[in-house]
PDB file of C-alpha atoms in Angstrom:
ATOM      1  CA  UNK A   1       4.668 -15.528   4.694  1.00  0.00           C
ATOM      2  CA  UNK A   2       6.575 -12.404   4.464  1.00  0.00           C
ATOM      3  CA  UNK A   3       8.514 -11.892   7.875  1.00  0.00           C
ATOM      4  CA  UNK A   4       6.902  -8.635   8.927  1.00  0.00           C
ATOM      5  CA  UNK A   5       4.813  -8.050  12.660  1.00  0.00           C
ATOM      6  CA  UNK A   6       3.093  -5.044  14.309  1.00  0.00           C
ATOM      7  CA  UNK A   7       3.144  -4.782  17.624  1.00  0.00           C
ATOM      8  CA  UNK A   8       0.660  -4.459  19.582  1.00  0.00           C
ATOM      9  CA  UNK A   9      -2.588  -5.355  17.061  1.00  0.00           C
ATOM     10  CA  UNK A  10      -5.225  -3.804  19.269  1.00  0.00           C
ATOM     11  CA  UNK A  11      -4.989  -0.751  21.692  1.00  0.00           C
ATOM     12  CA  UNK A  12      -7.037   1.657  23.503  1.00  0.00           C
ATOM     13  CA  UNK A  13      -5.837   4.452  24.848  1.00  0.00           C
ATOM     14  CA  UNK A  14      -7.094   8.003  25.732  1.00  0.00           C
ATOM     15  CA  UNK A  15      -6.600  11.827  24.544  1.00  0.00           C
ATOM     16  CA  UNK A  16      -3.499  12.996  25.028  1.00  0.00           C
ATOM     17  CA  UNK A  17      -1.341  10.102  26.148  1.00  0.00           C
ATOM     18  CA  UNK A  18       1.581   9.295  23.737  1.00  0.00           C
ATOM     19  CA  UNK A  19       1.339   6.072  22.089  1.00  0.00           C
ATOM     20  CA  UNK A  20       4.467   4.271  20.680  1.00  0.00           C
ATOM     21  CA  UNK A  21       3.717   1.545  18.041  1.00  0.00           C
ATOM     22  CA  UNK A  22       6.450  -1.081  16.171  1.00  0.00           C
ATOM     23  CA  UNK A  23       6.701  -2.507  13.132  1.00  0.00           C
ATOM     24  CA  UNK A  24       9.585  -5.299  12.830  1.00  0.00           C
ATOM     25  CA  UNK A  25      10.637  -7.030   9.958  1.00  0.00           C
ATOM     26  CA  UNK A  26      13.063 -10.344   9.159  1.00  0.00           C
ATOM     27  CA  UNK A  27      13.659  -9.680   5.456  1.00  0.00           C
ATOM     28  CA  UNK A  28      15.972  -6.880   5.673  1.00  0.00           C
ATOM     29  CA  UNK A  29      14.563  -4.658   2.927  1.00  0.00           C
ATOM     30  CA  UNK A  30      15.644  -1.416   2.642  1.00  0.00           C
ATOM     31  CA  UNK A  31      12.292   0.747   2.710  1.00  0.00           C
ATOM     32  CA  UNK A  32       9.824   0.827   5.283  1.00  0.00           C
ATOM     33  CA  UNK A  33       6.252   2.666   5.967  1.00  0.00           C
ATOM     34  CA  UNK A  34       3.735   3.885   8.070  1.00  0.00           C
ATOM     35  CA  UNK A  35      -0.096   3.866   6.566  1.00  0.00           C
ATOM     36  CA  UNK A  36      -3.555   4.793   8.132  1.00  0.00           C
ATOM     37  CA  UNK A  37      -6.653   3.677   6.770  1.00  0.00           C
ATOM     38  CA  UNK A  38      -9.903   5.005   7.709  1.00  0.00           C
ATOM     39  CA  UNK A  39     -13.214   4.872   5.694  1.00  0.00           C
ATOM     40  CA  UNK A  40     -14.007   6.826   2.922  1.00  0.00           C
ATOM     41  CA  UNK A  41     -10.267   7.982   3.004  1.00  0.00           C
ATOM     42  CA  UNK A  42      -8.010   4.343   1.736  1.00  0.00           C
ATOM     43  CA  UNK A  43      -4.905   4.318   2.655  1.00  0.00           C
ATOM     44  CA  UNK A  44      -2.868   7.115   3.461  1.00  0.00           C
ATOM     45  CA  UNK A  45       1.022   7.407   3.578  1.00  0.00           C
ATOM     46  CA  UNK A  46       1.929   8.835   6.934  1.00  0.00           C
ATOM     47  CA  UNK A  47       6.193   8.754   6.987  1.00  0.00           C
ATOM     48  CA  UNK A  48       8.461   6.269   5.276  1.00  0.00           C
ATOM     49  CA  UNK A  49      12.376   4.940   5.635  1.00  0.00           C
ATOM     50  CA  UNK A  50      14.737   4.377   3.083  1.00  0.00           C
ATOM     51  CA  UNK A  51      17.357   3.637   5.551  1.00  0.00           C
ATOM     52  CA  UNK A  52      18.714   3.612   9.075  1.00  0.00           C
ATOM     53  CA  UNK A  53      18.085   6.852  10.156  1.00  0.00           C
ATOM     54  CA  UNK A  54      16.874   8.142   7.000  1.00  0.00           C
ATOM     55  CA  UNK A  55      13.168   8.892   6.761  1.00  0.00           C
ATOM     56  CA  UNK A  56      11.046  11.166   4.995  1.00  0.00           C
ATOM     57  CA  UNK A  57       6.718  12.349   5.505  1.00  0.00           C
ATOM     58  CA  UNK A  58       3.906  10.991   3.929  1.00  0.00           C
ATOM     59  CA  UNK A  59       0.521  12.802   3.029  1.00  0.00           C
ATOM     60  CA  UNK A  60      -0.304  13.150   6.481  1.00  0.00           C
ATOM     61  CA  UNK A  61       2.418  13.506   9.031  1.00  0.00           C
ATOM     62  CA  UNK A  62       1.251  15.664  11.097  1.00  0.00           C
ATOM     63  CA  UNK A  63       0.735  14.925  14.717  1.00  0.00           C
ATOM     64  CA  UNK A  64       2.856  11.602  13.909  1.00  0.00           C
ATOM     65  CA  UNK A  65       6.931  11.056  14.339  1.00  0.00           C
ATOM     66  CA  UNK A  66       8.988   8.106  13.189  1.00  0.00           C
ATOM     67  CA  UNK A  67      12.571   6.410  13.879  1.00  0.00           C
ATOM     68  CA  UNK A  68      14.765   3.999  12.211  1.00  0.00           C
ATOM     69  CA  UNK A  69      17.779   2.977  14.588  1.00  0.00           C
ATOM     70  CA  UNK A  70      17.646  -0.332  13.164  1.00  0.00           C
ATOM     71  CA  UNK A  71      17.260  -1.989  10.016  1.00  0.00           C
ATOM     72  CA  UNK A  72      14.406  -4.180  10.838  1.00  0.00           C
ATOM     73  CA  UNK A  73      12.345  -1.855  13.509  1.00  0.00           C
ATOM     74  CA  UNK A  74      10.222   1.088  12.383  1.00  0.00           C
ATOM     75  CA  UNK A  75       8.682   2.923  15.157  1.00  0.00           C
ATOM     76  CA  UNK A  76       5.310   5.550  14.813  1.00  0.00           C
ATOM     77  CA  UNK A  77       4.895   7.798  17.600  1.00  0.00           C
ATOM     78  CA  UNK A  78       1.540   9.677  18.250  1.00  0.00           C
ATOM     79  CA  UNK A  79       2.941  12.249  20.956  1.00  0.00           C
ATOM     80  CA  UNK A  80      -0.220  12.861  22.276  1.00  0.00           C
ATOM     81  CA  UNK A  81      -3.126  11.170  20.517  1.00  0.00           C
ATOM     82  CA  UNK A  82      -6.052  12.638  19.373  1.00  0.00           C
ATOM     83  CA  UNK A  83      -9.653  11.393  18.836  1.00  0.00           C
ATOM     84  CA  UNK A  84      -8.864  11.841  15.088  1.00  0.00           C
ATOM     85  CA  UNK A  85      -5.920   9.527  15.334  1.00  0.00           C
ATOM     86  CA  UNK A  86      -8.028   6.528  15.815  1.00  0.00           C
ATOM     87  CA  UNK A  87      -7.669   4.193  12.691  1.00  0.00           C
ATOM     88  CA  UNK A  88      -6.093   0.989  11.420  1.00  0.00           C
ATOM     89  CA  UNK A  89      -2.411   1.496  10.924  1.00  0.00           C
ATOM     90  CA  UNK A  90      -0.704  -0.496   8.577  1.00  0.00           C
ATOM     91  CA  UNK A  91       3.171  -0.658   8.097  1.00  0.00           C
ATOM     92  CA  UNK A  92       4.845  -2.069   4.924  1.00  0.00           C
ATOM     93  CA  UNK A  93       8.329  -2.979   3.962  1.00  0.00           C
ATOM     94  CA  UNK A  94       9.664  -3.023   0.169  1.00  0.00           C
ATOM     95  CA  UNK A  95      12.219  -3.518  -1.834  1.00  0.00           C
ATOM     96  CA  UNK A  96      13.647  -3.581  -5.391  1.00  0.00           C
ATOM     97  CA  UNK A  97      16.218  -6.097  -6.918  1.00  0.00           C
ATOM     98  CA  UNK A  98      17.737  -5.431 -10.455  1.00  0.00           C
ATOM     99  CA  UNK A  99      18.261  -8.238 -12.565  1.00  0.00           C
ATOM    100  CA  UNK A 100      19.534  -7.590 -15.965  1.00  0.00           C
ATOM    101  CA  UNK A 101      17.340  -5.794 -17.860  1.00  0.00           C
ATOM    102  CA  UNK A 102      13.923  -6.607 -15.154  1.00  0.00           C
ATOM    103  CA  UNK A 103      13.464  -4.844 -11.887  1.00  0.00           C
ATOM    104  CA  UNK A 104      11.944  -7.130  -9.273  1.00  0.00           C
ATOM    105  CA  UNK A 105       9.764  -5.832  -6.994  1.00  0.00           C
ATOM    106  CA  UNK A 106       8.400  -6.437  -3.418  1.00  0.00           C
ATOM    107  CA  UNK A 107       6.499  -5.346  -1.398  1.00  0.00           C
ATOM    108  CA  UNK A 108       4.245  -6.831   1.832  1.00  0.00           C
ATOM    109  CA  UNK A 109       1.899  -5.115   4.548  1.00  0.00           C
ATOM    110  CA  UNK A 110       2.229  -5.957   8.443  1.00  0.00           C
ATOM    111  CA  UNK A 111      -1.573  -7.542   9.873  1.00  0.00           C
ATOM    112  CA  UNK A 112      -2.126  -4.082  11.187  1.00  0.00           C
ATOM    113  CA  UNK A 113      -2.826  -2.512  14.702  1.00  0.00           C
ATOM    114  CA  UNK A 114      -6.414  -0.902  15.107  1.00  0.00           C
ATOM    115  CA  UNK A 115      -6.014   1.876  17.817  1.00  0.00           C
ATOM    116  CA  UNK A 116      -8.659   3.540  19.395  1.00  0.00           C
ATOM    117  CA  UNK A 117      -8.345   7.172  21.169  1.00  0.00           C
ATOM    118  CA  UNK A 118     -10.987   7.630  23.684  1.00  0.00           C
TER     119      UNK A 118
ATOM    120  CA  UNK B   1      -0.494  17.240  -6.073  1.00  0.00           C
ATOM    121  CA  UNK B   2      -2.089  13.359  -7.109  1.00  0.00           C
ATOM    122  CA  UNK B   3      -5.499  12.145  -8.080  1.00  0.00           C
ATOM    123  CA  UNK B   4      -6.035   8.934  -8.817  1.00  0.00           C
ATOM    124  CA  UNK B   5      -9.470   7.487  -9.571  1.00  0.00           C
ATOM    125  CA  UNK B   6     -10.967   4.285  -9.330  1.00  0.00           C
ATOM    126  CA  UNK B   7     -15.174   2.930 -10.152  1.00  0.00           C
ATOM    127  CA  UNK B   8     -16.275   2.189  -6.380  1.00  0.00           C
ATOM    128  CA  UNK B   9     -18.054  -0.918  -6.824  1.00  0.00           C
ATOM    129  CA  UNK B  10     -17.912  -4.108  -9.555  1.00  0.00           C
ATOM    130  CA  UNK B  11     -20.087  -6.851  -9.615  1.00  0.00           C
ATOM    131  CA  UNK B  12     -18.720  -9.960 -12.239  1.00  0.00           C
ATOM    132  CA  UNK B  13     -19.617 -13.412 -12.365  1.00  0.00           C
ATOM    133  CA  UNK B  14     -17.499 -16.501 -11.569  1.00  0.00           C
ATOM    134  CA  UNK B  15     -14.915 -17.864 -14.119  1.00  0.00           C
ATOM    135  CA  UNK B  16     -15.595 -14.575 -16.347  1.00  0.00           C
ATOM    136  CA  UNK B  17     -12.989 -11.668 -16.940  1.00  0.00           C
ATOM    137  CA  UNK B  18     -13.161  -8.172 -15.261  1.00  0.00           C
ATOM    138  CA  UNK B  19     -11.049  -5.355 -15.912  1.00  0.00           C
ATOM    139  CA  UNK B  20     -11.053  -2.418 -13.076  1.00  0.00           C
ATOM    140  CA  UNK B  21      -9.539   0.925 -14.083  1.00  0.00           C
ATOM    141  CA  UNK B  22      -7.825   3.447 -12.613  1.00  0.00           C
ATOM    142  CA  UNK B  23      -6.975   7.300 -13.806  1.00  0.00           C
ATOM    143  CA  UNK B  24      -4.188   9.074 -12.480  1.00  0.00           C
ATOM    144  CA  UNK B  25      -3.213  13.179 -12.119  1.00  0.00           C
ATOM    145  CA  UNK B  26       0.498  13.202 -10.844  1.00  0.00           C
ATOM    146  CA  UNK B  27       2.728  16.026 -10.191  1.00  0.00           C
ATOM    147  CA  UNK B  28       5.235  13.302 -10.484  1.00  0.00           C
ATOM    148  CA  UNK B  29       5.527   9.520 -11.854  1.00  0.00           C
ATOM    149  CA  UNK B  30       7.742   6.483 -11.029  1.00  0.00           C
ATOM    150  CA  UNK B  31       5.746   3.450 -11.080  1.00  0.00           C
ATOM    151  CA  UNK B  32       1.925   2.298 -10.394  1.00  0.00           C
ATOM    152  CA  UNK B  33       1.263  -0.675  -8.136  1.00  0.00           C
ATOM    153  CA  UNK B  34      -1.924  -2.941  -7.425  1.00  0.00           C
ATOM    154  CA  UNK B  35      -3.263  -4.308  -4.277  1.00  0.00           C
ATOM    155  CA  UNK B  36      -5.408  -6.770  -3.098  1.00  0.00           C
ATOM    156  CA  UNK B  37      -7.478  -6.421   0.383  1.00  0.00           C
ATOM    157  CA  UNK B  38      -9.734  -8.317   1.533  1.00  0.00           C
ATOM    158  CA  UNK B  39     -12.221  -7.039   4.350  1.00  0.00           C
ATOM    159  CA  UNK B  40     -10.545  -6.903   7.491  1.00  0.00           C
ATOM    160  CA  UNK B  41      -7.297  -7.546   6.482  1.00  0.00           C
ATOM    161  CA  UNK B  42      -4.443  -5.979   5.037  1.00  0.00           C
ATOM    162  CA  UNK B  43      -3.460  -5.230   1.727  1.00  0.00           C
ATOM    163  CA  UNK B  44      -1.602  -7.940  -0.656  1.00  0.00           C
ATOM    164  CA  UNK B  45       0.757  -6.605  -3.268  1.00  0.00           C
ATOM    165  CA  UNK B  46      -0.651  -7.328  -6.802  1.00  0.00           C
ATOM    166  CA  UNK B  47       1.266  -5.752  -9.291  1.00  0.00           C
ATOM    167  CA  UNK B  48       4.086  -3.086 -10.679  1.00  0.00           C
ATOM    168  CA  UNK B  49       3.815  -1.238 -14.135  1.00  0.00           C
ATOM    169  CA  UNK B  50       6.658   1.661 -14.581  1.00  0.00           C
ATOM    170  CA  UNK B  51       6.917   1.005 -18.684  1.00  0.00           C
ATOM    171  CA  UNK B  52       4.296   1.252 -20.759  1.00  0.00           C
ATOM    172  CA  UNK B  53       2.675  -2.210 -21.102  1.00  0.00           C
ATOM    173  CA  UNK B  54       0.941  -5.392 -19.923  1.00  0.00           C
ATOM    174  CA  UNK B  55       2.116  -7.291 -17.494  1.00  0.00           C
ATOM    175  CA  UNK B  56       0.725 -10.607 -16.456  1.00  0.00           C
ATOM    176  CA  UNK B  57       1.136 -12.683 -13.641  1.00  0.00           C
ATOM    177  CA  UNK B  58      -0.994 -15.740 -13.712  1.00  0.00           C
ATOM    178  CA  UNK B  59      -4.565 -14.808 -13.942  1.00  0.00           C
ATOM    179  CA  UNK B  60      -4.097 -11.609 -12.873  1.00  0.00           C
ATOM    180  CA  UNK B  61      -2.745  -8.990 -15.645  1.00  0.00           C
ATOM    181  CA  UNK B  62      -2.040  -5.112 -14.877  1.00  0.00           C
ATOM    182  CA  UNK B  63      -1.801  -2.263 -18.243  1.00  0.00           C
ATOM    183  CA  UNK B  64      -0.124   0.724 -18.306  1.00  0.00           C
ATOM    184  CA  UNK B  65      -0.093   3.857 -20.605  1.00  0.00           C
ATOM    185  CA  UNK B  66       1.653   6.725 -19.148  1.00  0.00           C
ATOM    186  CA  UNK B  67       0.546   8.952 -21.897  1.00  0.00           C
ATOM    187  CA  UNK B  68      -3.140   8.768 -20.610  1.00  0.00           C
ATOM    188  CA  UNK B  69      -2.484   8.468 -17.462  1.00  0.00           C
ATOM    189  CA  UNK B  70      -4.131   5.234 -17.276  1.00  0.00           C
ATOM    190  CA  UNK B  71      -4.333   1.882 -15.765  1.00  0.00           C
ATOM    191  CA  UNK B  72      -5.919  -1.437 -15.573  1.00  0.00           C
ATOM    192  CA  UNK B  73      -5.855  -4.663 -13.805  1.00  0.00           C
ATOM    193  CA  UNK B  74      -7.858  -7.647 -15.365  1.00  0.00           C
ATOM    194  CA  UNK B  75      -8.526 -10.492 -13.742  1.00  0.00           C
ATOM    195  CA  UNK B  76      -9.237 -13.657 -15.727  1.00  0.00           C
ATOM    196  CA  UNK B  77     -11.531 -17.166 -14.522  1.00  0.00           C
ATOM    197  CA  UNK B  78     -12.803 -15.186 -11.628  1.00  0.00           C
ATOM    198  CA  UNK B  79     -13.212 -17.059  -8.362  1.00  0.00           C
ATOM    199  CA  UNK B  80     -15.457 -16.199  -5.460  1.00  0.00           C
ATOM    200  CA  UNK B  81     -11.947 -15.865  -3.479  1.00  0.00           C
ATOM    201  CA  UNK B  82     -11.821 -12.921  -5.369  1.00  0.00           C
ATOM    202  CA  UNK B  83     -14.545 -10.818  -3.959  1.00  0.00           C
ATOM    203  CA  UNK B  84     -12.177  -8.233  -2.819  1.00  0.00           C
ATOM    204  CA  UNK B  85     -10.917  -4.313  -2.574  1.00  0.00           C
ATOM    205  CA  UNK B  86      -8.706  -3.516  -5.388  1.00  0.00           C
ATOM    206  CA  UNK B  87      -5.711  -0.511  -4.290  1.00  0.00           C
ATOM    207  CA  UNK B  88      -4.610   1.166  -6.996  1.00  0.00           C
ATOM    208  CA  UNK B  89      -1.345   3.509  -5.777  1.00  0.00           C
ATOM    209  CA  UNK B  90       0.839   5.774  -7.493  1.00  0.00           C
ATOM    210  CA  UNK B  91       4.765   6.622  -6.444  1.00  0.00           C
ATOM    211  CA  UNK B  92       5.863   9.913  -7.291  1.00  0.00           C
ATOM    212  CA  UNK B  93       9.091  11.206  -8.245  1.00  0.00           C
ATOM    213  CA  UNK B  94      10.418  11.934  -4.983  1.00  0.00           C
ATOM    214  CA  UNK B  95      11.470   8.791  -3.250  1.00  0.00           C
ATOM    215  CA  UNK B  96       9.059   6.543  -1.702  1.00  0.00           C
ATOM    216  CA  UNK B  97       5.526   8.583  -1.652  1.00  0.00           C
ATOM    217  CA  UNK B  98       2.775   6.362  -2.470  1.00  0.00           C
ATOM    218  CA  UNK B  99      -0.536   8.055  -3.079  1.00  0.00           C
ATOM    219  CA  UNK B 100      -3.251   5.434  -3.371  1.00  0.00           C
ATOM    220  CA  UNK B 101      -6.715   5.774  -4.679  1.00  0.00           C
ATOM    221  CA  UNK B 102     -10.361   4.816  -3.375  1.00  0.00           C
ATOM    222  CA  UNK B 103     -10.726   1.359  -3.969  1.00  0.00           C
ATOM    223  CA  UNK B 104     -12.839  -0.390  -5.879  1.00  0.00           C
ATOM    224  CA  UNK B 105     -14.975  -3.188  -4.346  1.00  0.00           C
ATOM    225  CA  UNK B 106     -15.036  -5.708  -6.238  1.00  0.00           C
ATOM    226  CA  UNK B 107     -18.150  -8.554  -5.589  1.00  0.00           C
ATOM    227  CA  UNK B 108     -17.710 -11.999  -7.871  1.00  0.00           C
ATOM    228  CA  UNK B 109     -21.001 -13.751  -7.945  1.00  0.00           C
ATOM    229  CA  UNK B 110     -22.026 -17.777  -8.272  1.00  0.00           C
TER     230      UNK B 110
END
């Protein structure tokens, strides 16, 4: 198995209380990402990293922030949650190795963290 | 903007072949990528097509035609451990942003 956690994999918390939640990985790829998934809606990109300190937003950023200080530790940040907010998250790492004349590619998801705003 | 669509719902037999489809509308193109997900848990990386193509990977095989903006994944000798969603996701030009279709559900029967 792909070294990749979330942490924590079930919370409940309530409007308007900020809400902090980790993704670490082992592998040391380069990117990392932050995904919601909700029904009737898939999966939905919500920031990504393609470095220390380098990150960039996803379809639906808003109300969301994210940090890189490390290369294994991706951190989402609801400021102050919302009701809408409450979903699976999923994080994902990737990367891509050139051999030759082939690019390999990787990618694998975290288990997820179902949060629930009250 | 992206649209990428995907039939909701398959239903195939065990040990046949089924071949789910997805259309894409990109303002921007740099690879498509297949998932697997099965209820409850979270998505397994399938597949990669940036070239035109097949590529194949055991029993599972993923197409590409950029000109159409079209994709498939077929999976050969079904097995009822692959009653599954199947993610199709494109990247656009601009780094890392993944846009992923629907799903399609995918139910493999005795």
């Amino acid at each position: 198995d792909a070294g990749i956690t979330q942490s924590p994999r079930h919370k409940v918390t309530e409007t308007g209380t900020p809400v902090t939640l980790r993704c670490h990985q082992t592998e040391n790829h380069r990117y990392m990402y932050w995904y919601r998934q909700d029904p009737g809606h898939g999966l939905r990109l919500i920031h990504y990293s393609y470095g220390v300190k380098d990150t960039d937003k996803g379809e639906v950023s808003d109300g969301y922030s994210v940090s890189r200080s490390k290369t294994e530790d991706f951190l989402l940040t609801l400021e102050s949650a919302t009701s809408s907010q409450t979903s699976v998250y999923f994080c994902a790492i990737s990367e891509e190795f050139l051999t030759g004349r082939t690019t390999l590619y990787e990618q694998y998801f975290g288990p997820g963290t179902r949060l629930t705003v009250t | 903007g992206q649209n990428i669509d995907q039939p909701t719902e398959m239903t195939a037999t065990e040990g046949a072949i089924v071949q789910i489809n997805c259309t894409y509308q990109t303002s921007g193109f740099n690879g498509l990528f297949w998932y697997q997900q099965h209820a409850g848990e979270a998505p397994t990386f399938l597949s990669y097509n940036v070239l035109d193509g097949l590529e194949e990977k055991g029993r599972f095989s993923s197409f590409l035609s950029r000109s159409k903006g079209y994709s498939y994944l077929l999976l050969k000798e079904l097995q009822m451990k692959d009653s599954a969603s199947y993610l199709c996701a494109v990247r656009d030009n601009y780094g890392q942003n993944f846009v992923f279709g629907p799903g399609t559900r995918l139910s493999v029967l005795p």
